[in-house]
C-alpha positions in Angstrom: -59.3 27.4 -36.6 -57.1 26.8 -39.9 -59.4 27.7 -43.2 -58.5 25.2 -45.8 -60.5 24.7 -48.8 -60.5 21.4 -51.0 -58.1 20.5 -54.0 -61.3 20.9 -56.4 -62.3 24.3 -54.9 -58.4 25.9 -54.9 -58.2 24.7 -58.7 -61.1 25.7 -60.1 -60.7 29.6 -58.0 -57.1 29.6 -59.6 -58.5 28.6 -63.1 -61.1 30.7 -63.2 -58.5 33.6 -62.5 -55.9 32.8 -65.1 -58.0 31.8 -68.0 -57.5 34.9 -70.0 -53.7 34.2 -69.5 -53.3 31.0 -70.4 -55.5 31.5 -73.5 -53.2 34.2 -74.9 -50.2 32.0 -73.9 -51.9 29.2 -75.9 -52.5 31.3 -78.8 -49.1 32.6 -79.0 -46.6 30.2 -77.8 -48.1 26.3 -77.8 -50.3 27.1 -80.7 -47.2 28.1 -83.1 -45.1 25.2 -81.5 -47.9 22.5 -82.1 -47.9 23.9 -86.1 -44.6 23.4 -86.3 -44.9 19.9 -84.5 -47.3 18.9 -86.9 -44.9 20.1 -89.9 -42.1 17.8 -88.5 -44.7 15.2 -88.2 -45.6 15.4 -91.6 -42.3 15.3 -92.9 -41.5 12.4 -90.7 -44.3 10.5 -92.0 -43.0 11.0 -95.3 -39.3 10.0 -94.3 -41.1 6.6 -92.6 -42.8 6.0 -95.7 -39.4 6.3 -97.7 -37.7 3.9 -94.9 -40.4 1.3 -95.3 -40.3 1.1 -99.1 -36.6 1.1 -98.9 -37.1 -1.7 -96.4 -39.8 -3.8 -98.4 -37.5 -3.7 -101.6 -34.4 -4.8 -99.5 -36.6 -7.5 -98.1 -37.8 -8.8 -101.4 -34.3 -8.4 -103.2 -32.9 -10.0 -100.3 -35.3 -13.0 -100.2 -35.0 -13.5 -104.2 -31.0 -12.8 -104.0 -30.9 -15.7 -101.4 -33.0 -18.1 -103.3 -31.0 -17.7 -106.5 -27.8 -18.1 -104.3 -29.8 -21.3 -102.8 -30.5 -22.7 -105.9 -27.1 -22.2 -107.5 -25.6 -24.6 -104.1 -28.0 -27.4 -105.4 -25.7 -30.5 -106.5 -28.0 -31.0 -109.4 -27.1 -27.5 -110.8 -23.3 -27.9 -110.1 -23.0 -31.0 -112.0 -24.7 -29.9 -114.8 -25.3 -33.1 -116.2 -29.0 -33.8 -116.2 -30.5 -30.7 -118.3 -33.9 -32.1 -118.4 -34.2 -32.3 -114.5 -32.2 -28.9 -114.3 -35.0 -27.4 -116.2 -37.8 -28.9 -114.4 -36.1 -27.2 -111.1 -36.1 -24.4 -112.7 -39.5 -24.3 -113.4 -40.7 -25.6 -110.4 -38.7 -22.6 -108.8 -40.5 -20.1 -111.0 -43.9 -21.6 -110.3 -43.0 -20.9 -106.5 -41.8 -17.5 -106.7 -43.6 -16.1 -109.9 -41.6 -12.6 -109.4 -38.7 -15.0 -111.4 -39.4 -14.2 -115.0 -36.6 -16.2 -116.5 -34.2 -18.5 -114.9 -31.7 -20.1 -117.1 -28.2 -22.1 -116.6 -25.2 -21.6 -119.0 -22.1 -23.7 -119.4 -18.7 -21.9 -119.1 -18.9 -20.5 -122.5 -22.3 -18.6 -121.6 -24.3 -21.0 -123.6 -27.9 -21.6 -122.2 -28.2 -25.3 -121.3 -31.5 -25.3 -119.5 -34.4 -22.6 -118.6 -37.6 -21.9 -117.4 -39.9 -23.0 -120.5 -36.9 -23.9 -122.6 -36.6 -20.0 -123.4 -33.5 -19.2 -124.7 -31.8 -22.8 -124.4 -28.9 -23.1 -126.7 -28.7 -19.1 -126.9 -25.2 -17.5 -126.5 -25.3 -14.9 -123.3 -22.1 -14.2 -123.0 -21.8 -10.8 -124.1 -24.8 -10.1 -121.6 -24.2 -8.8 -118.3 -26.0 -11.2 -116.5 -23.3 -13.8 -117.6 -20.3 -11.5 -118.1 -20.3 -9.9 -114.7 -20.9 -13.0 -113.0 -17.9 -15.1 -114.0 -16.3 -14.8 -110.6 -18.8 -13.5 -108.0 -22.5 -12.7 -107.5 -24.0 -9.8 -109.7 -27.0 -7.7 -109.2 -28.1 -5.7 -112.3 -30.2 -2.3 -112.0 -33.3 -2.0 -114.1 -32.9 -2.5 -117.8 -35.3 -3.1 -120.7 -35.8 -6.6 -122.1 -33.3 -7.2 -124.8 -33.6 -11.0 -125.7 -36.7 -11.8 -123.8 -39.1 -9.1 -125.0 -40.5 -11.1 -127.7 -40.1 -14.5 -125.9 -41.8 -13.9 -122.6 -45.7 -13.2 -122.1 -46.4 -9.2 -121.4 -50.5 -9.0 -121.0 -50.1 -5.2 -120.4 -48.3 -4.3 -123.4 -45.8 -2.1 -121.3 -41.7 -2.3 -122.1 -40.5 -5.2 -120.0 -38.0 -4.4 -117.3 -36.1 -6.7 -115.5 -33.3 -6.8 -112.6 -30.7 -9.3 -113.1 -29.1 -11.6 -110.2 -26.8 -14.1 -111.3 -24.1 -16.1 -109.6 -21.0 -18.3 -111.0 -21.1 -22.2 -110.6 -18.0 -24.1 -109.7 -17.5 -27.8 -109.4 -16.4 -29.5 -106.4 -12.8 -28.6 -107.6 -13.7 -25.2 -107.6 -13.3 -24.6 -110.8 -15.8 -22.7 -113.1 -18.5 -24.1 -115.2 -21.3 -21.9 -115.8 -23.5 -19.1 -114.5 -27.3 -19.3 -113.0 -28.8 -16.3 -114.1 -32.3 -14.9 -113.2 -34.2 -12.1 -114.6 -36.8 -10.4 -111.8 -39.9 -8.7 -113.3 -40.1 -5.0 -112.4 -43.9 -5.6 -112.1 -43.3 -6.8 -108.3 -41.6 -3.2 -107.6 -45.1 -1.6 -108.8 -47.0 -4.2 -106.5 -44.7 -3.2 -103.4 -45.5 0.8 -104.3 -49.3 -0.3 -104.8 -49.2 -1.6 -101.1 -47.5 1.0 -99.9 -49.9 3.6 -101.3 -53.1 1.3 -99.9 -51.5 2.1 -96.7 -51.2 5.4 -96.9 -54.5 6.0 -98.5 -55.8 8.5 -95.9 -53.0 10.8 -97.3 -54.0 12.3 -100.6 -51.5 13.1 -103.2 -48.6 10.8 -102.4 -46.3 9.5 -104.8 -43.1 6.7 -104.6 -40.1 7.4 -106.7 -37.0 5.4 -107.3 -34.0 7.2 -108.5 -31.4 4.9 -110.3 -27.5 5.6 -109.1 -27.0 5.4 -112.6 -27.4 8.8 -114.2 -30.0 9.9 -111.3 -32.8 8.7 -113.8 -35.9 8.2 -112.3 -37.1 4.1 -112.7 -40.3 4.3 -110.9 -42.4 7.1 -110.4 -45.0 9.5 -112.4 -45.5 8.8 -116.1 -43.8 12.9 -117.1 -40.4 11.7 -114.9 -40.0 7.9 -115.9 -36.6 7.5 -117.7 -35.6 11.4 -117.0 -32.7 12.3 -114.7 -33.3 14.2 -111.4 -31.1 16.8 -109.7 -32.9 17.1 -106.5 -31.4 18.2 -102.9 -32.9 15.1 -101.4 -31.1 12.8 -103.7 -27.7 14.4 -102.6 -28.8 13.9 -99.0 -29.8 10.5 -99.2 -26.7 9.3 -100.9 -24.9 10.8 -97.6 -26.8 7.7 -96.2 -29.6 10.2 -94.3 -32.8 9.3 -94.1 -35.1 12.3 -93.6 -37.3 15.0 -95.4 -37.4 18.4 -97.1 -39.7 21.1 -98.6 -38.0 21.7 -102.1 -39.3 22.7 -105.5 -39.3 19.8 -108.2 -38.6 20.3 -112.1 -42.5 21.0 -112.7 -41.8 24.3 -110.7 -44.1 22.7 -107.6 -43.0 22.5 -104.0 -43.4 19.4 -102.4 -42.8 18.0 -98.8 -40.1 15.3 -99.7 -39.2 11.9 -97.8 -35.8 10.1 -98.8 -33.8 7.1 -98.0 -30.9 5.7 -100.0 -31.6 1.9 -100.3 -28.1 0.3 -99.3 -29.1 -3.5 -99.1 -29.8 -6.1 -96.1 -27.7 -8.5 -94.8 -25.8 -10.4 -97.4 -27.9 -8.7 -100.0 -25.6 -5.7 -101.2 -28.2 -3.5 -102.3 -28.2 -1.6 -105.6 -27.9 1.9 -104.5 -31.6 3.2 -105.3 -32.7 6.4 -103.7 -36.1 6.2 -102.8 -38.2 9.6 -102.5 -41.8 9.8 -101.2 -43.5 13.3 -101.9 -46.5 15.2 -101.6 -47.4 18.7 -102.7 -47.2 20.9 -99.7 -50.7 22.5 -100.2 -52.0 18.7 -99.7 -49.3 18.1 -96.7 -50.2 21.2 -94.8 -53.9 21.2 -95.2 -53.9 19.5 -91.3 -52.0 23.0 -90.1 -54.8 24.8 -91.4 -57.4 22.8 -89.8 -55.3 22.7 -86.3 -55.2 26.6 -86.5 -58.9 26.6 -86.8 -59.2 24.0 -84.2 -57.1 26.1 -81.9 -59.3 29.4 -82.4 -62.6 27.1 -81.5 -61.2 25.4 -78.9 -59.9 28.8 -77.3 -63.4 29.8 -77.1 -64.7 26.6 -75.7 -61.6 26.3 -73.2 -62.7 29.9 -71.8 -66.1 28.5 -70.8 -65.1 25.0 -69.8 -61.9 26.0 -67.9 -63.2 26.2 -64.1 -65.2 23.1 -64.6 -62.2 21.4 -66.1 -60.2 22.7 -62.9 -63.0 21.1 -60.9 -62.3 17.7 -62.2 -58.6 17.9 -62.5 -58.0 16.8 -59.2 -59.8 13.3 -59.5 -58.2 12.9 -63.0 -54.6 13.6 -61.2 -55.8 10.5 -58.5 -57.0 8.3 -61.6 -53.1 7.6 -63.4 -51.9 7.3 -59.4 -54.2 4.3 -58.7 -53.6 2.8 -62.6 -49.8 3.0 -61.7 -50.3 1.4 -58.3 -53.1 -1.3 -60.0 -50.1 -1.9 -62.7 -47.5 -2.5 -60.1 -49.5 -5.2 -58.4 -50.0 -7.0 -61.5 -46.2 -6.8 -62.0 -45.7 -7.9 -58.5 -47.9 -11.2 -58.9 -45.8 -12.0 -62.5 -47.9 -10.6 -65.3 -46.4 -9.3 -68.1 -47.4 -5.5 -68.3 -46.1 -2.3 -68.6 -46.3 0.8 -66.3 -48.6 3.2 -68.3 -46.6 6.2 -69.1 -48.6 9.8 -68.4 -47.6 13.2 -69.9 -49.0 16.6 -68.7 -48.3 16.4 -65.6 -44.3 16.6 -64.4 -44.8 14.7 -61.1 -46.8 11.8 -63.0 -44.6 12.0 -65.9 -41.5 11.5 -63.3 -43.1 8.9 -61.6 -44.5 6.4 -64.3 -40.9 7.1 -66.4 -39.1 6.4 -63.3 -41.2 3.1 -62.7 -40.7 2.0 -66.2 -36.9 2.4 -66.4 -37.0 0.3 -63.1 -39.0 -2.2 -64.3 -36.7 -2.1 -67.6 -33.3 -2.1 -65.3 -34.6 -5.5 -63.4 -35.7 -7.1 -66.4 -32.4 -6.3 -68.4 -30.6 -7.6 -65.1 -32.5 -10.8 -65.1 -31.6 -11.3 -68.7 -28.1 -10.9 -67.9 -28.1 -13.0 -65.3 -29.6 -16.1 -67.7 -27.1 -15.1 -70.4 -24.4 -15.8 -67.3 -26.1 -18.8 -66.6 -26.0 -20.0 -70.1 -22.3 -19.1 -70.5 -21.5 -20.7 -67.7 -22.7 -24.3 -68.7 -21.5 -24.0 -71.5 -18.0 -25.2 -73.2 -16.5 -22.0 -74.8 -14.8 -23.7 -77.7 -17.8 -26.3 -78.9 -20.9 -24.8 -77.7 -21.2 -28.0 -75.7 -22.9 -28.6 -72.5 -19.6 -28.8 -69.9 -19.1 -30.6 -66.8 -21.5 -28.5 -64.9 -24.3 -28.6 -67.3 -23.7 -32.2 -67.4 -24.2 -32.8 -63.3 -27.5 -30.2 -63.8 -28.9 -32.4 -66.2 -28.3 -35.7 -64.9 -30.1 -34.6 -61.5 -33.0 -34.0 -63.4 -32.7 -36.8 -65.8 -32.6 -39.4 -63.0 -36.3 -38.1 -61.6 -37.7 -38.6 -65.4 -35.9 -41.9 -66.5 -35.3 -45.5 -65.4 -32.7 -46.6 -67.3 -30.0 -45.1 -69.7 -26.9 -45.8 -71.4 -23.7 -43.7 -70.8 -20.9 -43.6 -73.6 -17.6 -42.3 -72.8 -15.8 -40.8 -76.1 -12.0 -40.2 -76.6 -10.3 -39.3 -79.5 -7.9 -41.5 -81.1 -4.7 -39.5 -82.3 -5.5 -36.0 -81.2 -2.4 -35.4 -79.6 -0.6 -35.9 -83.1 -2.5 -33.4 -84.7 -1.7 -31.0 -81.7 2.2 -31.5 -82.0 2.2 -31.7 -85.8 -0.4 -28.7 -87.1 -0.7 -26.8 -83.8 -3.1 -25.8 -81.2 -5.5 -24.0 -83.4 -5.7 -26.6 -85.2 -7.1 -29.0 -82.6 -9.0 -26.5 -81.6 -11.0 -26.7 -85.1 -10.7 -30.2 -85.1 -12.6 -30.5 -81.7 -15.6 -28.1 -82.8 -16.0 -30.2 -85.7 -16.0 -33.5 -84.0 -18.6 -31.5 -81.4 -20.6 -30.9 -84.3 -20.6 -34.7 -85.8 -21.4 -35.9 -82.3 -24.6 -33.9 -81.7 -25.9 -34.9 -85.4 -25.6 -38.4 -84.5 -28.0 -38.1 -81.6 -31.5 -36.9 -80.8 -32.1 -33.3 -80.6 -32.7 -33.8 -76.8 -30.2 -36.2 -76.1 -27.4 -35.0 -73.9 -23.8 -34.5 -75.1 -21.4 -32.9 -72.7 -17.5 -31.8 -73.6 -15.8 -33.1 -70.2 -12.4 -32.8 -70.9 -9.5 -32.1 -73.8 -10.7 -34.6 -76.5 -13.5 -36.5 -74.3 -17.1 -36.4 -74.4 -20.2 -38.0 -72.5 -23.1 -38.8 -74.1 -26.1 -40.0 -72.1 -29.0 -41.7 -73.9 -32.4 -42.4 -72.5 -33.9 -45.7 -73.1 -35.6 -46.9 -76.6 -37.4 -49.2 -78.2 -34.3 -51.5 -78.4 -32.5 -52.8 -75.5 -29.9 -50.5 -73.5 -26.8 -52.2 -75.2 -28.2 -52.7 -78.7 -29.0 -48.4 -78.6 -25.7 -47.8 -77.1 -24.0 -50.0 -79.5 -26.1 -48.4 -83.0 -25.2 -45.1 -81.6 -21.7 -45.5 -81.0 -21.1 -47.2 -84.0 -22.9 -44.3 -86.0 -20.5 -41.9 -84.0 -17.3 -43.8 -85.0 -18.3 -43.9 -88.4 -18.8 -40.2 -88.5 -15.7 -39.1 -87.0 -13.7 -41.2 -89.1 -14.4 -39.3 -92.2 -11.6 -36.8 -93.0 -11.5 -33.1 -91.9 -10.1 -30.0 -93.6 -7.5 -28.4 -91.2 -4.9 -25.7 -92.4 -5.8 -26.7 -96.1 -5.2 -30.3 -95.2 -7.3 -33.4 -95.0 -6.6 -35.5 -91.8 -8.1 -38.3 -90.0 -8.8 -39.3 -86.4 -10.9 -42.0 -84.9 -12.6 -42.6 -81.6 -12.8 -45.0 -78.7 -16.3 -45.4 -76.9 -16.8 -46.9 -73.3 -20.2 -47.7 -72.5 -21.9 -48.3 -69.7 -25.6 -49.0 -68.5 -27.7 -47.6 -65.9 -31.2 -48.7 -64.0 -32.5 -46.5 -61.5 -33.6 -49.9 -59.6 -29.6 -50.6 -59.0 -27.7 -49.5 -56.4 -25.0 -48.2 -58.6 -25.6 -44.2 -59.2 -25.4 -42.7 -62.6 -22.2 -40.4 -61.6 -20.4 -44.2 -60.9 -22.1 -45.3 -64.2 -19.8 -42.4 -65.9 -16.9 -44.1 -64.2 -17.5 -47.5 -65.8 -18.0 -46.1 -68.7 -14.5 -44.2 -68.4 -12.9 -47.7 -67.5 -15.2 -49.5 -70.5 -13.3 -46.6 -72.8 -10.0 -47.9 -72.0 -10.5 -51.5 -72.2 -11.8 -50.3 -75.8 -8.3 -48.8 -76.4 -6.4 -51.7 -75.5 -8.8 -54.0 -77.7 -7.0 -51.9 -80.6 -8.9 -48.2 -80.6 -11.6 -47.4 -82.8 -14.3 -49.5 -81.8 -17.0 -49.2 -78.9 -16.7 -51.7 -75.7 -20.0 -51.8 -73.5 -19.0 -52.9 -69.9 -20.5 -56.2 -69.1 -21.3 -57.2 -72.6 
């Protein structure tokens, strides 16, 4: 008879016999490794804090940058006609975004013609960088102290006022320079971001954030004893190689700090100011968890001797439990729930199994996404992005199940061939893209606009409050009016028109909607014979 022991009994015997050896390995190898991992984790956390600070700064500046550009594009701003109205707009913008300490609009000579609360109105700021650097392109100025505004703006703290400038040139419709929209951002918003970041790290003692300007490496945010002073640190040099990380280094005060670093390099269209973000923590404070970890290893090692055999007894049950969890999660995935296979560490077989299943689910999800994307590509016109014939057919199959009446418009451009012959096919393609956009704007968002040929389009309109023919006529005339407007192609302004044929479909009739499209096509040629640039509705 074959002698066998249960899994729990075997594990208890094995663990009991190797307890002393494992404690030695734990203390010498794993303990040292864990300490190093904690050190790396501490550095990574400061590196991540620098990254988050940089990201918050960039997001904030990008928002203010975008708001300035958007404000400069408003027609009232670009016309420089109604100074009172412009001043009201600037005040409203400042009220919505208090970070703007001052917003002003100058004429082409640098004289302020409108501003928030009329501050500096009539003043000549042509010598200031906020004007002189924005004559041809957008300008973002680094932190500087207030010059003209120091005594004009409220200053409840009494501290020296600092600003970041954002300004943009204003051009009229003829692309002639007519002035500059200039803004000053209060430096207080950076301190607010710093405070929020410190609050998020309040469980970490001794954390300090610093911002170093790329101009002379001067500290523009940080401890009072470093403000306005240059810093020469290895972390700054590393950050300017576009690296994000952390090092332990000695600072000018002679103390060692674990320092996280990150270079601020902009976000999307906001180019950034090249600030270096530093997050430091004294070494003795940063490494306090390591001392706690060493103590933990010693205490846990003693406890481990006592409990090791007992843990072995229960280990078999613990191994079976993750397998059950994985099987349960797989069943939930099978019925369509959006859950993730749990990932278990510590047992190589479980790691391999859970990781392999996670990768399998990920691959299947990626494949499904790719299929959806391929379907989207197959049903979209490559040039205009409109639905193609395949998408139109699929739409109509669903449309006739939900709707009882519709009017179909068949659209063809007049004079498109002449554009192709004179300006080239690239210009023709560009024209089609613009026409598609105008057609899409002429209908409701959920209504079908499809490109079915070179310069032919089909529009399907469901019944509305008005009669089908009236609805078709209103939309058709709107499309003709929109398409008749000039187009800019290859530096030239060109015009085309369109002819539209329309036909009505009713579910109660014997005519299919496909036949209705053909009827609309025939009506299109009637419209062309009647003189083009018009709509002809079949039967009316």
